[in-house]
Tab-separated table of C-alpha atoms in Angstrom:
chain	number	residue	atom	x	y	z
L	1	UNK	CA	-0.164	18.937	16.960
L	2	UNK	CA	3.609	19.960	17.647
L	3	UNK	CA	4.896	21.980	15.598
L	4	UNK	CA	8.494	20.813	14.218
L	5	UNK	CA	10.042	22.782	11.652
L	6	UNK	CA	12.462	20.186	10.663
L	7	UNK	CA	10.009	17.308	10.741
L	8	UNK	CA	10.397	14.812	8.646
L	9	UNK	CA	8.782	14.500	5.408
L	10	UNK	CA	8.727	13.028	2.232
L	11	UNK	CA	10.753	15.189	-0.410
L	12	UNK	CA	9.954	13.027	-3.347
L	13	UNK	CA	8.282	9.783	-4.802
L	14	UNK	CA	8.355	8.076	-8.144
L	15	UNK	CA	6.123	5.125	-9.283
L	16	UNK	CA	7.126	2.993	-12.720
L	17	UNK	CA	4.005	2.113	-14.503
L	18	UNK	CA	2.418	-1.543	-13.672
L	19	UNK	CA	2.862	-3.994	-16.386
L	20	UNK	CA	5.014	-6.668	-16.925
L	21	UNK	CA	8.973	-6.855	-17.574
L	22	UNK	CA	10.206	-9.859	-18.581
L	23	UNK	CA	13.608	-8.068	-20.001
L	24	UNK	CA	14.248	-7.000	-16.628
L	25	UNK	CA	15.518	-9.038	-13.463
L	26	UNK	CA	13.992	-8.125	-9.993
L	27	UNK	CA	17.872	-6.440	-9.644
L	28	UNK	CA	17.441	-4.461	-12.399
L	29	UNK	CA	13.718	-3.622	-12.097
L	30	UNK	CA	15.022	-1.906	-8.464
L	31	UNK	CA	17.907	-0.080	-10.042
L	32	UNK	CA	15.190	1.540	-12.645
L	33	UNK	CA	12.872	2.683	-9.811
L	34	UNK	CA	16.135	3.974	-8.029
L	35	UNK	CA	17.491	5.957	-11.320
L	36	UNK	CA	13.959	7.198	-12.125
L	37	UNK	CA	13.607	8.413	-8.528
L	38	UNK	CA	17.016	10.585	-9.120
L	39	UNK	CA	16.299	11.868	-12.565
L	40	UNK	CA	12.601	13.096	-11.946
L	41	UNK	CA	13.810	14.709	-8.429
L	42	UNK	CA	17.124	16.165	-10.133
L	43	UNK	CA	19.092	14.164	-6.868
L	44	UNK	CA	22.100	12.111	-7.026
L	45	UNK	CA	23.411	9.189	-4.638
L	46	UNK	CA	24.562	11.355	-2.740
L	47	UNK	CA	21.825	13.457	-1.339
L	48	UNK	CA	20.972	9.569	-0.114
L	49	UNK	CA	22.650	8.379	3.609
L	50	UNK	CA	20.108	5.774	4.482
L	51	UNK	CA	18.812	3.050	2.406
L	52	UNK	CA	15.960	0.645	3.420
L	53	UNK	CA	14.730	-2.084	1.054
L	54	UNK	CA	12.368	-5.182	0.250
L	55	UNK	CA	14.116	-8.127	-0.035
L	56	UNK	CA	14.427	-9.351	-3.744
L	57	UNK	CA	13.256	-12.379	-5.066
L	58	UNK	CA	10.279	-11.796	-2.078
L	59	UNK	CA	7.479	-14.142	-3.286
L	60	UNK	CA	10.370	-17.067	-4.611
L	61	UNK	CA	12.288	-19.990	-2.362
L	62	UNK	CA	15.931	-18.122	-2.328
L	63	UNK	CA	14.750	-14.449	-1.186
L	64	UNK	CA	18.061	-11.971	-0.775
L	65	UNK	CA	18.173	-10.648	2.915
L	66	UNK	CA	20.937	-8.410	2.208
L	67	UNK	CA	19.492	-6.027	-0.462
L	68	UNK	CA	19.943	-2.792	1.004
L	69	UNK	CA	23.572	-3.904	0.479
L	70	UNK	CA	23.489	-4.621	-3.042
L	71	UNK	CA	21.521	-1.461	-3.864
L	72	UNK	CA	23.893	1.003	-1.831
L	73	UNK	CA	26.837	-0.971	-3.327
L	74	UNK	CA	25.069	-0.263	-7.408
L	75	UNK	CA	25.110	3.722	-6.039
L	76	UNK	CA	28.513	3.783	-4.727
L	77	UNK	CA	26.785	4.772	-1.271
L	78	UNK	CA	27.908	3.469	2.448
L	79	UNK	CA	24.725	4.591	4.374
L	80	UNK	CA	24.646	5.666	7.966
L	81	UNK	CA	21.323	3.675	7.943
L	82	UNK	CA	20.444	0.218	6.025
L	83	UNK	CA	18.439	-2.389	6.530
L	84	UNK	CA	16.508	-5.195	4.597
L	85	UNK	CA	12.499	-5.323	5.920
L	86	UNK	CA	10.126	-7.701	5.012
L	87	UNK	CA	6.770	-7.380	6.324
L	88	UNK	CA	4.552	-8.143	3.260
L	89	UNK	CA	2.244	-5.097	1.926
L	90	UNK	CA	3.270	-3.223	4.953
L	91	UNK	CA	6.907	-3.516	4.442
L	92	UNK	CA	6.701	-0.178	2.685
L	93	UNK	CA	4.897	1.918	5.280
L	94	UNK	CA	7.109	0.329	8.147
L	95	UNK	CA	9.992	1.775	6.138
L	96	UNK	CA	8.750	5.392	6.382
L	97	UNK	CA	8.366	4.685	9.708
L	98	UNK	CA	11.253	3.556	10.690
L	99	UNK	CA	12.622	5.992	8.562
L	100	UNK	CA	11.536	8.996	9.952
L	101	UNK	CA	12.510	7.905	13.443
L	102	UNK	CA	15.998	7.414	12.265
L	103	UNK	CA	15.449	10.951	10.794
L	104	UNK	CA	14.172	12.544	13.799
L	105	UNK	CA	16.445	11.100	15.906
L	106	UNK	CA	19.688	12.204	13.883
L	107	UNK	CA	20.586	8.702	12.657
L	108	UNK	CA	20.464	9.862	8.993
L	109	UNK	CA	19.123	12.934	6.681
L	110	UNK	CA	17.767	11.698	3.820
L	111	UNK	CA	16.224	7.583	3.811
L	112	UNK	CA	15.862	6.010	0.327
L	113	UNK	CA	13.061	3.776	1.062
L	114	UNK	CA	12.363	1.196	-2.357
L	115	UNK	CA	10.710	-1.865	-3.409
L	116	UNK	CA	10.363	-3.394	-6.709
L	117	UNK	CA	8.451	-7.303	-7.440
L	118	UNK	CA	8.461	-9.645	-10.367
L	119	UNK	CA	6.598	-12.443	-10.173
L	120	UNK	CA	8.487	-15.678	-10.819
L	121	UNK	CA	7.453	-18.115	-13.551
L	122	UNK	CA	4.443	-19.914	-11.649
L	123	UNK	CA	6.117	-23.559	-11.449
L	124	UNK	CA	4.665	-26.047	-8.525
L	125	UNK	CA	7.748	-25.047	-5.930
L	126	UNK	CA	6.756	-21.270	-6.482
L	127	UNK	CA	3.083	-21.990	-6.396
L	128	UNK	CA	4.147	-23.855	-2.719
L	129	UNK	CA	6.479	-21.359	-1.705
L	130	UNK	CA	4.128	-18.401	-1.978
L	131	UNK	CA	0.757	-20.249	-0.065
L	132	UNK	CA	3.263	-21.484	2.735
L	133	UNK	CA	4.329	-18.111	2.810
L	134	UNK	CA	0.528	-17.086	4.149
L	135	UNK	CA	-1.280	-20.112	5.257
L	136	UNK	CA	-0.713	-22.346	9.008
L	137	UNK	CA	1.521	-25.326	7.998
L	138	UNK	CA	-0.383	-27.916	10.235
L	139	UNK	CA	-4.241	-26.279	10.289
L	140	UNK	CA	-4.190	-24.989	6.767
L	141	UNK	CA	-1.722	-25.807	4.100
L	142	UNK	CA	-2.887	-29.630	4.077
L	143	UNK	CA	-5.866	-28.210	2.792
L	144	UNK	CA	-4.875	-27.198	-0.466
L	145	UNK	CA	-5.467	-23.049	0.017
L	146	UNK	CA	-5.257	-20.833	-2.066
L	147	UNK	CA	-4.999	-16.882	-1.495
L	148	UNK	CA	-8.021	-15.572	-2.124
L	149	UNK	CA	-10.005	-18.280	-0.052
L	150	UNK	CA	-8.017	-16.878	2.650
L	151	UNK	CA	-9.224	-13.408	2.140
L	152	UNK	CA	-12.677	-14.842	1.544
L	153	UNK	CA	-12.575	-16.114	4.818
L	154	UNK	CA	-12.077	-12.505	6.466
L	155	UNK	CA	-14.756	-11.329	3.593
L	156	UNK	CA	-17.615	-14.266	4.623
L	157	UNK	CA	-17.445	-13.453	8.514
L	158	UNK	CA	-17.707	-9.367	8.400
L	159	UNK	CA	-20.429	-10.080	5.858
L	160	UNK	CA	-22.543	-12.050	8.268
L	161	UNK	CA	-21.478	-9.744	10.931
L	162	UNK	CA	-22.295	-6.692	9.448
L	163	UNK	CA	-24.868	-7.222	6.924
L	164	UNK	CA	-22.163	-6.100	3.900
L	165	UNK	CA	-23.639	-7.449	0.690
L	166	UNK	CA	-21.304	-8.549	-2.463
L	167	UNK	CA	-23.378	-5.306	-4.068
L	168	UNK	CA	-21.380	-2.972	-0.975
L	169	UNK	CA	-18.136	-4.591	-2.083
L	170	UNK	CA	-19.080	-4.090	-6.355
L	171	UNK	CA	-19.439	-0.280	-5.440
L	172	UNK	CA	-15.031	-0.534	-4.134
L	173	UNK	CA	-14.529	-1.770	-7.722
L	174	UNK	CA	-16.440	0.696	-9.689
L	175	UNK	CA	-15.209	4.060	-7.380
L	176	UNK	CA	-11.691	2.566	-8.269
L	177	UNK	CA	-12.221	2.013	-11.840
L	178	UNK	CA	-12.894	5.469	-12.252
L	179	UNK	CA	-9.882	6.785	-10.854
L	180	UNK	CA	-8.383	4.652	-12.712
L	181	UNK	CA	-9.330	6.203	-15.617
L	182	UNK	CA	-7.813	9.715	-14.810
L	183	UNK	CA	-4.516	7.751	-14.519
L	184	UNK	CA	-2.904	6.379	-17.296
L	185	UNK	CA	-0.791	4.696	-15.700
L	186	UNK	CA	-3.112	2.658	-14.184
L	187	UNK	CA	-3.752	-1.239	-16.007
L	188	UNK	CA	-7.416	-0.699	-16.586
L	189	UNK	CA	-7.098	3.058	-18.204
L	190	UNK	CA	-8.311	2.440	-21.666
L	191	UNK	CA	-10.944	0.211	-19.827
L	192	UNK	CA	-14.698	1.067	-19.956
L	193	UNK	CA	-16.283	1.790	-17.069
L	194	UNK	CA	-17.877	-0.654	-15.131
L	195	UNK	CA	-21.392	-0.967	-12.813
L	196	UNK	CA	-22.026	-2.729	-9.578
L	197	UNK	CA	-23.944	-5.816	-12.666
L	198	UNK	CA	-21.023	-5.997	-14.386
L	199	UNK	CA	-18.707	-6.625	-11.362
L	200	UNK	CA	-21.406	-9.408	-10.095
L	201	UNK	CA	-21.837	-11.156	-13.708
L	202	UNK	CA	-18.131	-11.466	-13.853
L	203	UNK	CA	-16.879	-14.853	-12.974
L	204	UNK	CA	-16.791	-16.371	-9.167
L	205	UNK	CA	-13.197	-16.555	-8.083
L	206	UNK	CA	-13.241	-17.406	-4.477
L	207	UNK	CA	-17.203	-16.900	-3.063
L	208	UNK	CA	-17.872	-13.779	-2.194
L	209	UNK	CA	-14.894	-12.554	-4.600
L	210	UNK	CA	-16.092	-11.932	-8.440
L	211	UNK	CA	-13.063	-11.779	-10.635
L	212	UNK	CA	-14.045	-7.677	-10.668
L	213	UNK	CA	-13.512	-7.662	-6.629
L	214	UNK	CA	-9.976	-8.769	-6.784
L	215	UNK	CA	-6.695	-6.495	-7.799
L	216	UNK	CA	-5.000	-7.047	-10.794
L	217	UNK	CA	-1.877	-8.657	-10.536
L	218	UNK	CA	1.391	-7.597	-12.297
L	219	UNK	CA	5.158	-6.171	-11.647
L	220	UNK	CA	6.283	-2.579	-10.819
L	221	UNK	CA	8.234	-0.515	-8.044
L	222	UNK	CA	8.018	2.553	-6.120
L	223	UNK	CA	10.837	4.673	-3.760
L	224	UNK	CA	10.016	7.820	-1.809
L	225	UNK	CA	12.864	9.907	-0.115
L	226	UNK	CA	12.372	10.370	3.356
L	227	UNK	CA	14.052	13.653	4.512
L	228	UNK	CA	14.831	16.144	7.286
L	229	UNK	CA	12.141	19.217	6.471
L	230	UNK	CA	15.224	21.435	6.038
L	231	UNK	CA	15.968	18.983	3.423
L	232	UNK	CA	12.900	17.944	2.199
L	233	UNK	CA	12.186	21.615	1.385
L	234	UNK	CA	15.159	21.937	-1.046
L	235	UNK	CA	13.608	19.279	-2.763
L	236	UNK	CA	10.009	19.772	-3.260
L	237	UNK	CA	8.468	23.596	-2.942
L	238	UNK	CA	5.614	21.331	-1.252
L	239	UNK	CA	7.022	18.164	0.822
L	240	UNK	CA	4.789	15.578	2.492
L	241	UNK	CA	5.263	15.613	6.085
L	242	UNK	CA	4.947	12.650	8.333
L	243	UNK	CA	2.180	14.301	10.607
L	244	UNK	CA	1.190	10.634	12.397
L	245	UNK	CA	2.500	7.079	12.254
L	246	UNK	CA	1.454	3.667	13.961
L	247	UNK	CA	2.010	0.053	13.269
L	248	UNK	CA	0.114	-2.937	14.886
L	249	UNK	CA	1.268	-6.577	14.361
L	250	UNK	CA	-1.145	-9.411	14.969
L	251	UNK	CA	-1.695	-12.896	14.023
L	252	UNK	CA	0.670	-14.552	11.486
L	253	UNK	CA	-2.554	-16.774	10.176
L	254	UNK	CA	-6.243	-16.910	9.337
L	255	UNK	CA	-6.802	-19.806	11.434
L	256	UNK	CA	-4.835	-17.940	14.281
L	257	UNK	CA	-7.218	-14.659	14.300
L	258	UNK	CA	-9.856	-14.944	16.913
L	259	UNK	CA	-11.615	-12.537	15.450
L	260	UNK	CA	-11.844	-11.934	11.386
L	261	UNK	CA	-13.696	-8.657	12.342
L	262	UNK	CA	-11.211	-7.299	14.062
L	263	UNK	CA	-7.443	-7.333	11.920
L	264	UNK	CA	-5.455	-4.294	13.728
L	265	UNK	CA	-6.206	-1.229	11.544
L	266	UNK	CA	-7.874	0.206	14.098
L	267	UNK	CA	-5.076	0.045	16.765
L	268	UNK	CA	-2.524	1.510	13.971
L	269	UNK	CA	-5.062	4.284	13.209
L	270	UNK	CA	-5.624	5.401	16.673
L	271	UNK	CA	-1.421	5.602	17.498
L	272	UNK	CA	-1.207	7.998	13.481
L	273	UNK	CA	-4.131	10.020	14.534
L	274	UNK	CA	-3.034	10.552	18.191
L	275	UNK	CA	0.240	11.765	17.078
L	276	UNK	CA	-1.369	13.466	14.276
L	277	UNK	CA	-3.265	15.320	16.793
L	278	UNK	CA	-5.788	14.987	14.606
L	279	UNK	CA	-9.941	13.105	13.755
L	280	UNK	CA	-10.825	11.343	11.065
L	281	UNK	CA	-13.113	14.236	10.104
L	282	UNK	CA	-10.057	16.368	9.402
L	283	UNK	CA	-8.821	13.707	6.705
L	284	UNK	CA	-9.395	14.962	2.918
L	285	UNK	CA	-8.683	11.722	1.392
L	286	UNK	CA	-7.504	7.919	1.902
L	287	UNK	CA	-5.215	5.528	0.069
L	288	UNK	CA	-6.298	2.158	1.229
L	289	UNK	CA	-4.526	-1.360	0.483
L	290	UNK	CA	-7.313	-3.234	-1.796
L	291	UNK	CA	-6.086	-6.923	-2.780
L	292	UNK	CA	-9.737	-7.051	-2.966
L	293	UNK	CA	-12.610	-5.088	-2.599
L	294	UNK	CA	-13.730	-5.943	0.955
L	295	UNK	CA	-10.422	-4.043	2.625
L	296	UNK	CA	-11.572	-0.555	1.610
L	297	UNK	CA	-14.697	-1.322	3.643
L	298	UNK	CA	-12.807	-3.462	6.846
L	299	UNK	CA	-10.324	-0.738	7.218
L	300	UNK	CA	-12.608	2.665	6.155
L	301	UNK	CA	-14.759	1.231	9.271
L	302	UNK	CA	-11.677	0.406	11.439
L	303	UNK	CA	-10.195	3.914	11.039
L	304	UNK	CA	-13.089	5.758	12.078
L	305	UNK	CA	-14.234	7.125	8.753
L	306	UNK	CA	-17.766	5.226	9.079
L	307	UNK	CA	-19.971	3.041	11.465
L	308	UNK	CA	-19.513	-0.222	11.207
L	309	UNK	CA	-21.280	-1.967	8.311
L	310	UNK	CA	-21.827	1.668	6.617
L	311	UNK	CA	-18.451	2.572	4.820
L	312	UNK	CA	-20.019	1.498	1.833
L	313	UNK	CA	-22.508	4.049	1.487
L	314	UNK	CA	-19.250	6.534	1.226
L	315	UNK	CA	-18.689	4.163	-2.141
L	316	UNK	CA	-22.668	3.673	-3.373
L	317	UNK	CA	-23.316	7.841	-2.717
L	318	UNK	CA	-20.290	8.982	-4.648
L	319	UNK	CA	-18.757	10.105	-2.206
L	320	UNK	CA	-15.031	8.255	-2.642
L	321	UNK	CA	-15.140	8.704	-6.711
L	322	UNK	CA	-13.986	11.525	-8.823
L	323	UNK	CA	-16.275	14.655	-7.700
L	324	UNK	CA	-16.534	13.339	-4.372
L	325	UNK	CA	-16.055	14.786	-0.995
L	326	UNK	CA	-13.893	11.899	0.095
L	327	UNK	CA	-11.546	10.371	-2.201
L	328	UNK	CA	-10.672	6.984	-1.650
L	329	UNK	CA	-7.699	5.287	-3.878
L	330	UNK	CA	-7.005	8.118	-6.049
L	331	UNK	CA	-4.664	6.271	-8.514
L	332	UNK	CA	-6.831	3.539	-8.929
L	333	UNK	CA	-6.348	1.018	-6.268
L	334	UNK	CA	-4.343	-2.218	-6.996
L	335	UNK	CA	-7.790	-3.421	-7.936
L	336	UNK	CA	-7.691	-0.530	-11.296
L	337	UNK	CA	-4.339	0.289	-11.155
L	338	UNK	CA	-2.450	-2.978	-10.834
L	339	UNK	CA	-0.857	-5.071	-7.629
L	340	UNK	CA	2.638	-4.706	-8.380
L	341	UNK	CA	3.985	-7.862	-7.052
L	342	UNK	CA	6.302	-7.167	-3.922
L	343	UNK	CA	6.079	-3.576	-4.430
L	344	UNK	CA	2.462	-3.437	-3.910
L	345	UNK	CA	2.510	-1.438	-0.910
L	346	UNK	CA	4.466	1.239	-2.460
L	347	UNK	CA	1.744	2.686	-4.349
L	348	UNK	CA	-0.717	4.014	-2.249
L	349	UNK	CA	2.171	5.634	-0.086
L	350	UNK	CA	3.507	7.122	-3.524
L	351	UNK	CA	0.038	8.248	-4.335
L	352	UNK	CA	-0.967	9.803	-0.942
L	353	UNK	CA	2.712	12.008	-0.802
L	354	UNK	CA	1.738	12.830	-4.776
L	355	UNK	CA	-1.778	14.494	-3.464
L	356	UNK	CA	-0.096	15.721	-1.184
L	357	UNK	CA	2.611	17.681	-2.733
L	358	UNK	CA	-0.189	18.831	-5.246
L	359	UNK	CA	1.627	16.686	-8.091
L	360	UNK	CA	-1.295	14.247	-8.889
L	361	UNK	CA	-2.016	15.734	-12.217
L	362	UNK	CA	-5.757	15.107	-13.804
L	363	UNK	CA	-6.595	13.438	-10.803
L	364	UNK	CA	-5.651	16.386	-7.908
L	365	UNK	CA	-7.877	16.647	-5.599
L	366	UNK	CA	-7.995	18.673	-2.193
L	367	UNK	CA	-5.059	17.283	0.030
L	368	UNK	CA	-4.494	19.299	3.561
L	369	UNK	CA	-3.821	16.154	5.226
L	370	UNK	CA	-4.260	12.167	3.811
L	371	UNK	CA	-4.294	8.947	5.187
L	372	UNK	CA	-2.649	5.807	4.309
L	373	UNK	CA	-2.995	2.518	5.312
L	374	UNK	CA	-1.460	-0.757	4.287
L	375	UNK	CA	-1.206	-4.045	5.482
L	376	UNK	CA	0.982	-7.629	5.099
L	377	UNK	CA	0.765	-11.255	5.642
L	378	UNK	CA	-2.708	-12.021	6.081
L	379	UNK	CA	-4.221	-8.593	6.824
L	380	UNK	CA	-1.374	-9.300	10.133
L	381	UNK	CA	0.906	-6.585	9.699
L	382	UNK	CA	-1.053	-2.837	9.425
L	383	UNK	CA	1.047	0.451	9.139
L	384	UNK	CA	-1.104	3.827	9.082
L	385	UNK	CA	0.213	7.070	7.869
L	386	UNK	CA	-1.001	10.666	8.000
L	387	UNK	CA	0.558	13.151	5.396
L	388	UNK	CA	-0.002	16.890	5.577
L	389	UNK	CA	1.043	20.140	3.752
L	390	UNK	CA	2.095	21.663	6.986
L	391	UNK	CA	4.177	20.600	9.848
């Protein structure tokens, strides 16, 4: 690995609890991110020249393209760098990648990166809006989908292929649940714990989904400060540095994948661990995108942390929960802590720079170096990250 004193990093990272906020617009749900992002990292606008954003109103029929406008105009700011990205559950770790080029490269010093997502009142144009959003408009939407069909699709073929059983995918849910409960934060905190039974009796939502496999959906935000290390290291006594990036874009549909086995994580994972300079081995822990509890398994596999058909015997041994050797989803997962609408893909970036910067609280665990992975559209759009203590 290069060493790069100035590399960039992440110098801070905020999360609003998941819930919902109907006293809030999306506007205003981004602005409160934004000013709790300032006050917990003692910054002010200023220490901010770049600004990249989700667009608001994502998931509705009148998105606004021109957010990173509005939100530099509400903090009197007129970046060198701003831009409006929308790539789904990835947007989030595109923006640190795109912000730490611009870093790197001298195009800014410190990148606000920031999503927030409400979920509009489910009327019949929304409910439209949101499947065309995901779903072929000639080989699928005539159909009548709905989202987590999609996913089952993926979920049905990799079973077959690799003789994962809805027991592997119960044992996601129940290593999540009990991070969850070390964050209280997270939507299912007060929750009891739950068993691979429980996740099986509960109710079929899409086959092989149970209503236990799925995340939990709800509204919330994230922003992380992407920084110079000179910077960064004014900021935080430990930043997050960028060690490895990649990105892979794919198919835009189920029904245009050739192969559901095969999504992309493994082609962003090999580009973040080549520039990393370093193996899967050398990873303490993973923050994983789980809409539902096949992912952790697809993309655990993908990334080179098991065999193919065995990443669930990291989940069934212990191995990913509390105590473990290899945590997996340390806040919870969107499945225990809560998909926050849009913003979704925030959390598992604000989690993995929390671990870390050693500021995870009751649920710290060893964090050298951590890996996270997201992904947007329909598992299309994958973005891999490696953090580490040292540059």
């Amino acid at each position: 690995m290069v060493i790069m004193t100035n590399m960039p990093a992440i110098a801070a990272a905020v999360e609003i609890k998941p819930g919902r906020y109907p006293e809030l617009s999306n506007a205003q749900l981004y602005l409160g991110v934004i000013k709790q992002l300032l006050a917990d990292w003692h910054l002010t606008p200023g220490d901010i020249d770049g600004v990249l954003a989700a667009p608001l109103d994502m998931a509705t029929p009148s998105p606004k393209i021109f957010t990173h406008e509005m939100l530099a105009e509400e903090l009197g700011l007129t970046p060198r760098l701003g831009l409006t990205m929308s790539a789904g559950g990835a947007t989030y770790g595109y923006m640190v990648q795109y912000a730490a080029l611009a870093v790197a490269a001298g195009k800014a010093e410190a990148v606000l990166c920031v999503g927030a997502g409400k979920f509009a009142k489910m009327s019949p144009d929304v409910a439209e809006t949101l499947i065309k959003s995901v779903c072929d408009p000639e080989f699928e939407f005539p159909y009548g989908p709905v989202i987590p069909g999609l996913y089952a699709q993926y979920a049905s073929r990799y079973m077959h292929a690799f003789g994962v059983t809805s027991e592997d995918m119960a044992a996601v849910s129940v290593s999540n649940r009990k991070w969850a409960k070390l964050n209280p934060a997270a939507l299912t905190y007060s929750k009891p714990d739950i068993t691979v039974a429980d996740v099986l009796a509960s109710r079929m939502i899409a086959s092989p989904f149970h209503y236990l496999d799925c995340s939990i959906p709800c509204e919330g935000g994230g922003a992380v400060l992407v920084a110079s290390g000179e910077i960064a290291r004014r900021i935080s006594t430990q930043p997050a540095y960028i060690l490895g990036m990649g990105e892979f874009h794919g198919h835009g549909y189920v029904s245009r994948n050739p192969n559901l086995v095969d999504c992309g994580a493994a082609r962003s994972g090999a580009d973040a661990f080549r520039q990393a300079g370093v193996a899967p081995s050398e990873i303490d822990h993973a923050q994983i995108y789980d809409a539902f509890s096949i992912n952790p398994l697809m993309f655990l596999e993908d990334l080179g942390f098991a065999a193919r058909g065995k990443a669930a015997e990291l989940f069934h041994s212990g191995r990913t929960a509390p105590g473990g050797d290899f945590a997996v989803n340390t806040y919870g997962g969107l499945i225990g802590y809560g998909h926050g609408g849009d913003a979704s893909g925030m959390s598992m970036i604000v989690e993995g720079a929390l671990q870390v910067m050693g500021r995870a609280d009751g649920r710290q665990v060893k964090a050298e170096r951590a890996l996270v992975h997201s992904y947007g559209g329909m598992m299309a759009e994958h973005s891999t990250l490696i953090l580490g203590r040292n540059a």
